[in-house]
XYZ file of C-alpha atoms in Angstrom:
86
model
C 39.892 5.616 -19.757
C 38.476 9.141 -19.769
C 41.578 10.349 -17.915
C 43.902 8.790 -20.479
C 41.853 10.321 -23.290
C 41.869 13.706 -21.554
C 45.671 13.520 -21.539
C 45.649 13.007 -25.308
C 46.001 9.241 -25.487
C 43.838 6.984 -27.599
C 42.346 4.450 -25.206
C 40.253 1.420 -26.021
C 38.569 -1.156 -23.833
C 38.848 -4.712 -25.024
C 36.043 -7.184 -24.486
C 37.897 -10.427 -23.899
C 36.156 -13.726 -24.497
C 33.516 -14.408 -21.880
C 33.027 -10.712 -21.017
C 31.124 -7.681 -22.326
C 29.838 -8.033 -25.870
C 31.706 -11.345 -26.096
C 30.006 -12.769 -23.019
C 28.440 -15.634 -24.973
C 31.850 -16.873 -26.150
C 33.591 -19.448 -24.046
C 36.278 -17.868 -21.892
C 39.643 -19.593 -21.917
C 43.024 -18.297 -20.829
C 44.321 -18.536 -24.394
C 41.167 -16.952 -25.819
C 41.528 -14.004 -23.459
C 45.167 -13.565 -24.518
C 44.177 -13.727 -28.197
C 41.612 -10.975 -27.533
C 44.435 -8.649 -26.483
C 46.939 -9.728 -29.118
C 44.386 -9.236 -31.906
C 44.221 -5.463 -31.293
C 47.800 -4.808 -30.168
C 49.941 -2.584 -32.393
C 53.618 -1.668 -32.211
C 54.138 1.112 -29.691
C 50.960 0.457 -27.715
C 50.927 0.811 -23.948
C 49.070 -1.916 -22.106
C 46.943 -1.032 -19.092
C 44.922 -3.692 -17.344
C 42.514 -3.589 -14.442
C 41.904 -6.535 -12.142
C 42.112 -9.735 -14.208
C 43.200 -7.638 -17.184
C 46.596 -7.418 -15.524
C 46.955 -11.131 -16.214
C 46.231 -10.705 -19.928
C 48.479 -7.686 -20.454
C 51.380 -9.396 -18.684
C 51.015 -12.415 -20.939
C 50.613 -10.207 -24.031
C 53.785 -8.309 -23.125
C 55.691 -11.560 -22.669
C 54.466 -12.751 -26.082
C 55.249 -9.581 -28.031
C 57.927 -7.426 -26.430
C 61.460 -8.540 -27.250
C 63.186 -5.675 -25.442
C 61.977 -3.785 -22.395
C 60.669 -0.325 -23.221
C 59.710 0.699 -19.707
C 59.376 -0.686 -16.218
C 56.102 -2.533 -15.704
C 54.114 -1.383 -12.722
C 51.502 -3.505 -11.020
C 48.938 -2.430 -8.480
C 47.018 -5.346 -7.023
C 47.123 -7.242 -10.295
C 47.482 -10.937 -10.869
C 50.941 -11.914 -12.047
C 51.074 -15.102 -14.096
C 54.312 -17.034 -14.334
C 56.066 -15.857 -17.480
C 59.483 -14.688 -18.671
C 58.608 -11.363 -16.991
C 57.642 -13.125 -13.738
C 59.458 -16.454 -13.494
C 58.273 -16.942 -9.923
């Protein structure tokens, strides 16, 4: 995140359910997706690390109606979705 901020981007880290400050909340796949969707605004760029790649892929499939750029994945989990039909 510091590198993104250094380049002039606003960057935030999201504590999804079951992690960070929300560690006492039950972690579900849908709860983790809701954690991302609840802070997502039009024009945002999604960046996920490790399991976060799963959430951002699902969030993109839920919210983006037209492609705005080519998604790039580096060692991320790819759930089955309209973006990755399998």
